XYZ file of C-alpha atoms in Angstrom:
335
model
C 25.335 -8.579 1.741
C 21.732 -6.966 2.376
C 20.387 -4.951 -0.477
C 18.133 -3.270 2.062
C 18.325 -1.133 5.414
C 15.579 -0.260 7.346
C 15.088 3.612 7.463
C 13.265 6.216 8.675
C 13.084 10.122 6.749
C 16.150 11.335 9.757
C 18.226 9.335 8.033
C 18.589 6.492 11.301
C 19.215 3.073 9.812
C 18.373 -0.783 10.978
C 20.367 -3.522 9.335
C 18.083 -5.289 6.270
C 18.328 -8.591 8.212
C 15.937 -7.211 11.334
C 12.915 -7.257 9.512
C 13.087 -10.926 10.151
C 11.215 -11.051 13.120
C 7.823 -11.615 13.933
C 7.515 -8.478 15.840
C 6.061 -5.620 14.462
C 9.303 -3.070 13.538
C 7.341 0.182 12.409
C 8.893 2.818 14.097
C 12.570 3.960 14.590
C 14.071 3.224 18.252
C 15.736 6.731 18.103
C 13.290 9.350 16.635
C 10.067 6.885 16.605
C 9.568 7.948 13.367
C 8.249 5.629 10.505
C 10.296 3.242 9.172
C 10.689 1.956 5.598
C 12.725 -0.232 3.177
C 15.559 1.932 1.441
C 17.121 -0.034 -1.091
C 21.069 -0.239 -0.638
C 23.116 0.577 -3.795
C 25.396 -2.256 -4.756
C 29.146 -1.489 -6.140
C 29.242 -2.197 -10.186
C 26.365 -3.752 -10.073
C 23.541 -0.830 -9.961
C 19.668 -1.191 -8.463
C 19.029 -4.183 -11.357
C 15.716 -1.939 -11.571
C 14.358 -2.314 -15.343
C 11.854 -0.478 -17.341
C 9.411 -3.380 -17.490
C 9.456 -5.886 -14.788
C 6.848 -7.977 -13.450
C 6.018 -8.172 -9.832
C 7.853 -10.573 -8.433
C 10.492 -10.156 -10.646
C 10.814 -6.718 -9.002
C 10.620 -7.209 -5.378
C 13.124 -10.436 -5.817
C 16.037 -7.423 -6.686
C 16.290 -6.474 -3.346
C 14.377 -9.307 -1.188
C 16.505 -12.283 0.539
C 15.874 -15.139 -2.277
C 13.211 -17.383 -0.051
C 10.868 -14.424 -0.846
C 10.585 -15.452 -4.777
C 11.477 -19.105 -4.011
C 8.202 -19.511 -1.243
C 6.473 -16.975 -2.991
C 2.440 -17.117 -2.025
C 1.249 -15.641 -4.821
C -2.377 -15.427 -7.203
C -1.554 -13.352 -9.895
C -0.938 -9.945 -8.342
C 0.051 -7.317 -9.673
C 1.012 -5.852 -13.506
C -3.177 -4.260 -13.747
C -3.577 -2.192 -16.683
C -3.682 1.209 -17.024
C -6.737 2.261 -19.012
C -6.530 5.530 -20.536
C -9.662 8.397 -20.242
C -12.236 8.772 -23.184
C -11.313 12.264 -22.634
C -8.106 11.403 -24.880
C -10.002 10.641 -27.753
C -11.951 13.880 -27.504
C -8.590 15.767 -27.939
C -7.703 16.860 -24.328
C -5.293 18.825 -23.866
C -3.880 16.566 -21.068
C -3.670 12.641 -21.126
C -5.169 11.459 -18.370
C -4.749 7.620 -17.178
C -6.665 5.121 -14.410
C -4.488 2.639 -12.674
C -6.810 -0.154 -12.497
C -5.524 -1.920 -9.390
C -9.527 -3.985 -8.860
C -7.752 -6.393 -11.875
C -5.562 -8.121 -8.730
C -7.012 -11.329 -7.383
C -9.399 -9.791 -4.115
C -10.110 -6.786 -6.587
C -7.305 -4.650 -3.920
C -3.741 -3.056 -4.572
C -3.240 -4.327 -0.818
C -2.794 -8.011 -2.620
C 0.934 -7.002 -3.714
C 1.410 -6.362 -0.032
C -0.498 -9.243 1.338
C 1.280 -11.691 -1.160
C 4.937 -10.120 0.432
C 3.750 -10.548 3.900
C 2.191 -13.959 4.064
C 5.414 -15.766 2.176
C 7.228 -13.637 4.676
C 5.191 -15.228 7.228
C 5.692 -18.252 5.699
C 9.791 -18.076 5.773
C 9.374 -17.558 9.674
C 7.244 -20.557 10.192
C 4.263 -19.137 11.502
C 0.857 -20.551 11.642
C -1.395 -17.145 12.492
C -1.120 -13.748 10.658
C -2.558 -10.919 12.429
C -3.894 -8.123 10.886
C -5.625 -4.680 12.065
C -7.376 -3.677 8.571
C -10.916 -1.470 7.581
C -11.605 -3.772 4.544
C -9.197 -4.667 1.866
C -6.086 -5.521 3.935
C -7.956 -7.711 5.708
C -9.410 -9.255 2.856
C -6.322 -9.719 0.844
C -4.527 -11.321 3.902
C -7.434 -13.776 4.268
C -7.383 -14.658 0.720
C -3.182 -15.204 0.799
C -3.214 -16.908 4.352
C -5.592 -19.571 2.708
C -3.555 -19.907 -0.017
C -0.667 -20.734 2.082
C -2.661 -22.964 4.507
C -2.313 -20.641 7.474
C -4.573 -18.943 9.847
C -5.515 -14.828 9.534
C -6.681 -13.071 12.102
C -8.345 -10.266 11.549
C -9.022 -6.937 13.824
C -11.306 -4.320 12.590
C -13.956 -1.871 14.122
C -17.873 -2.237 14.506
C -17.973 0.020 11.018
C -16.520 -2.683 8.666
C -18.325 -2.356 5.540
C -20.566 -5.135 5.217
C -19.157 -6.296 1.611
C -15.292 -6.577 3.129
C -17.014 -8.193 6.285
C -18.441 -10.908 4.036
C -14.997 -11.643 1.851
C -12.777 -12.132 4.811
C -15.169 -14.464 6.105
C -15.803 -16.220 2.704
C -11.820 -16.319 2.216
C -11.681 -18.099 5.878
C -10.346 -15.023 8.181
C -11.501 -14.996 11.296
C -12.683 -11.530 11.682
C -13.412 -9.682 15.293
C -14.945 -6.543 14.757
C -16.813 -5.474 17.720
C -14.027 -2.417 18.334
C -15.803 0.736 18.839
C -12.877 2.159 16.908
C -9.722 1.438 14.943
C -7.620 2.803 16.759
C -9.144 0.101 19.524
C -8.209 -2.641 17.259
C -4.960 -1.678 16.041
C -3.798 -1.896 19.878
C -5.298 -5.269 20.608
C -3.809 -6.372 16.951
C -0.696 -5.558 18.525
C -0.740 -6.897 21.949
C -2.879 -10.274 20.949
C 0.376 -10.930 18.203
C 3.089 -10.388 20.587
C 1.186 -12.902 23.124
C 0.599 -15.395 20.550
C 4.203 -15.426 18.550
C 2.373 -15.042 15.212
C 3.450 -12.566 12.151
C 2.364 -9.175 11.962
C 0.473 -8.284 8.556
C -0.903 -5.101 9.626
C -0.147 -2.199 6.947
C 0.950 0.417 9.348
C 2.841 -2.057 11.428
C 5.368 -3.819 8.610
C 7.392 -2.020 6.500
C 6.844 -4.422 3.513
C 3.544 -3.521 2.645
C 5.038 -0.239 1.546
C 7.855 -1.510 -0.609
C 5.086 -3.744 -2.265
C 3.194 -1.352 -3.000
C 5.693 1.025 -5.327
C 5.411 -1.327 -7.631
C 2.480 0.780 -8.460
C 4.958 3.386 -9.484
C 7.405 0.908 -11.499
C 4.404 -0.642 -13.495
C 2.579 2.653 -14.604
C 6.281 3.845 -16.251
C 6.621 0.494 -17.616
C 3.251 0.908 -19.492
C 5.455 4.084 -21.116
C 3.503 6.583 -19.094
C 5.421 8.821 -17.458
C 3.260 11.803 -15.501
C 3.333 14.959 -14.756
C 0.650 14.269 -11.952
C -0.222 11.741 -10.015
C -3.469 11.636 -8.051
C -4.248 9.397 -4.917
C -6.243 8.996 -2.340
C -4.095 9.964 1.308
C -5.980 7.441 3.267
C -3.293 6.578 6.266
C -0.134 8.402 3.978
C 1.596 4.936 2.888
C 0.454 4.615 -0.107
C 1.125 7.964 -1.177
C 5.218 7.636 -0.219
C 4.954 3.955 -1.796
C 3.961 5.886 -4.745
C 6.923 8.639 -4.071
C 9.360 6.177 -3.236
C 8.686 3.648 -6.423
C 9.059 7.094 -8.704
C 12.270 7.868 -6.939
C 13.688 4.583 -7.399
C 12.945 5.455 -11.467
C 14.405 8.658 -11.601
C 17.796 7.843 -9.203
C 18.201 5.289 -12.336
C 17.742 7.461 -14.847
C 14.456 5.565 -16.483
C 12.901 8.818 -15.809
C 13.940 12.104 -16.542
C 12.041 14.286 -13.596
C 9.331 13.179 -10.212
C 6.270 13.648 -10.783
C 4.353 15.370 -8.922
C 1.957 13.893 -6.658
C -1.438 15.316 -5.263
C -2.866 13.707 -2.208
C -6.721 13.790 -1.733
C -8.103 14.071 1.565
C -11.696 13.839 2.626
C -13.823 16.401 4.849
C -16.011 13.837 6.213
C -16.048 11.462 9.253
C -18.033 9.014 7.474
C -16.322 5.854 8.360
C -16.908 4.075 4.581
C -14.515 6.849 2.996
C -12.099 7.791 5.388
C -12.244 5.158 8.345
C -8.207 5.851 9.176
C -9.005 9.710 9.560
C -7.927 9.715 12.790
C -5.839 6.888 13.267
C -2.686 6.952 15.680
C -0.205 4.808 13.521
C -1.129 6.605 10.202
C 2.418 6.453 7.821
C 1.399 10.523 7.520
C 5.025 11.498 7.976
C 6.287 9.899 5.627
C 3.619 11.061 3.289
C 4.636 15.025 4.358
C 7.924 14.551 3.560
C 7.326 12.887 -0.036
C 4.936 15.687 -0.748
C 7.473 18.152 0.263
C 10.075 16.706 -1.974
C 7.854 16.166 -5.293
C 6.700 19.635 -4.580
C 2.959 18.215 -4.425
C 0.038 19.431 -2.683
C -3.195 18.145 -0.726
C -6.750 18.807 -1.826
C -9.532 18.630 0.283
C -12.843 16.681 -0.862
C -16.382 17.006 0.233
C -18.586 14.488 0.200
C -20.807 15.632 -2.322
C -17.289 16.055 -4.768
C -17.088 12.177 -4.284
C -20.661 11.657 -5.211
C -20.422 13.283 -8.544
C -17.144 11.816 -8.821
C -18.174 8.190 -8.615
C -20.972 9.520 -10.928
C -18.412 11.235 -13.577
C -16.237 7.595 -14.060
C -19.685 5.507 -14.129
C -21.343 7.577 -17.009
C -18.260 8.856 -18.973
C -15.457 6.087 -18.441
C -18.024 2.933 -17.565
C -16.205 2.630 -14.051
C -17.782 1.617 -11.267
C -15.685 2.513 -7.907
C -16.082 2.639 -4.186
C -16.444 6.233 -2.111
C -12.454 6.051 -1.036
C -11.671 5.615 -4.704
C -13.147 8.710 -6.036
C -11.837 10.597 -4.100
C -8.539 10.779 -6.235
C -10.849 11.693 -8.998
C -12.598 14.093 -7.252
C -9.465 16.011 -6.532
C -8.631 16.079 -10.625
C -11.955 16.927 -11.205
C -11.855 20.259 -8.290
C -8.282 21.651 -10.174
């Protein structure tokens, strides 16, 4: 009996056992929409969903059981969260960091990338391709060695030159001449389906989502549960992964209410903060609707907010972070 279904926000549903194929399956056949994985409820037995759970522990609920016994994995993963020196100071709020750099390629796209390449295992391919600005790409490169398969990876002539250099150093081959994303998405997409590899791109697999609520699960199982919950909108999927993993808390009663969640968005077309900006397969729906239903909100960030927000966490919390991770400061810092 599947413990999944494939599902977009309409409500149209694909049988659990489709998303093994090597095809990308993104997008509903009836209203195109987004599609992700809705875990099934099972008679008597509940979700299994537990207040502290490690990662693979987690996914392995609802995965087919080759998922935890081929598991590719490094240590992904159950990061701390490390609480604001503004708590000592006695704020009036509590205010938290999910420190997602403590997974092995220093990304919170390793929890996806470890899902996708034992996925890509189970089918018995050799290539994974992957359409990524920086961290995907990395993390995939770093799994697919691990695993002793081949990534391929598809980004555009604005890779930063720091995720250029770890996809190469992990062993992905890396074509980046695309004068955009959007560019290298599509031949991501048509160079896989030639080729018979696996699909690892973000946008294009609906595991990298359910991965990534674990981000939800393990921030509860720390015993935080927020109010607020700030994030970086990027492409939207992370934002519903967030939505989604708090869901799955509250529909078993480990939490008594959603919080809400407040996406930042950037007012720049600098490709280092917000290269997805205007991508065609952004998960954006699904990132409206979760906002909708945790009664959340979007706040818009210039670039000089990001500045003094990377400057902010350096001189008051001794954290260091990239442009497209201050922005979710930035937008608790512009309340």
């Amino acid at each position: 009996m599947d413990k999944f279904e494939l599902r977009c926000w309409d409500g149209h549903a694909i049988p659990g056992e489709r998303i093994n194929s090597r095809d990308a399956l993104y997008k509903c056949p009836v209203c195109e929409k987004t599609l992700f994985i809705q875990e099934l409820p099972i008679a008597g037995a509940g979700s299994g969903l537990q207040k502290k759970m490690a990662f693979w522990e987690d996914v392995s609920r609802v995965l087919p059981v080759p998922f935890f016994q081929e598991r590719i994995s490094i240590g992904e993963g159950s990061t701390k969260l490390i609480a604001s020196t503004a708590n000592e100071n006695g704020a009036a709020e509590r205010i938290y960091f999910k420190d997602e750099s403590q997974n092995p390629t220093r990304s919170y796209r390793d929890r996806a990338a470890a899902l996708l390449v034992t996925h890509a295992r189970i089918l018995h391919c050799k290539e994974v391709f992957c359409a990524s600005t920086g961290n995907m790409g990395a993390s995939i490169s770093a799994y697919t060695t691990r695993a002793g398969l081949v990534a391929r990876i598809f980004s555009d002539k604005n890779i930063d030159i720091g995720k250029k250099a770890q996809i190469k150093t992990y062993g992905g081959l890396l074509f980046d001449s695309y004068p955009s994303m959007n560019d290298g998405m599509d031949d991501c997409l048509k160079q896989q389906i030639q080729d018979g590899g696996y699909q690892a791109t973000a946008e294009f697999n609906p595991l990298s989502l359910f991965a990534q609520k674990t981000i939800a699960h393990e921030i509860v199982s720390d015993g935080i549960v927020p109010d607020e919950v700030y994030i970086s909108i990027g492409n939207g999927g992370t934002l519903f992964s967030l939505w989604q993993g708090f869901n799955d808390l509250h529909a078993s009663g480990i939490i008594p209410s959603m919080p809400r969640l407040i996406g930042a968005s950037v007012s720049t077309d600098d490709p280092r903060i917000s290269p997805l900006k205007e991508s065609k397969y952004s998960q954006r729906d699904l990132m409206e609707n979760a906002l909708r239903e945790c009664h959340g909100t979007k706040i818009s960030i210039s670039e000089s907010e990001i500045t003094a927000a990377i400057s902010t966490l350096a001189r008051t919390e001794g954290l260091f972070v990239e442009p497209a991770t201050a922005v979710a400061h930035a937008a608790l810092m512009k309340r």
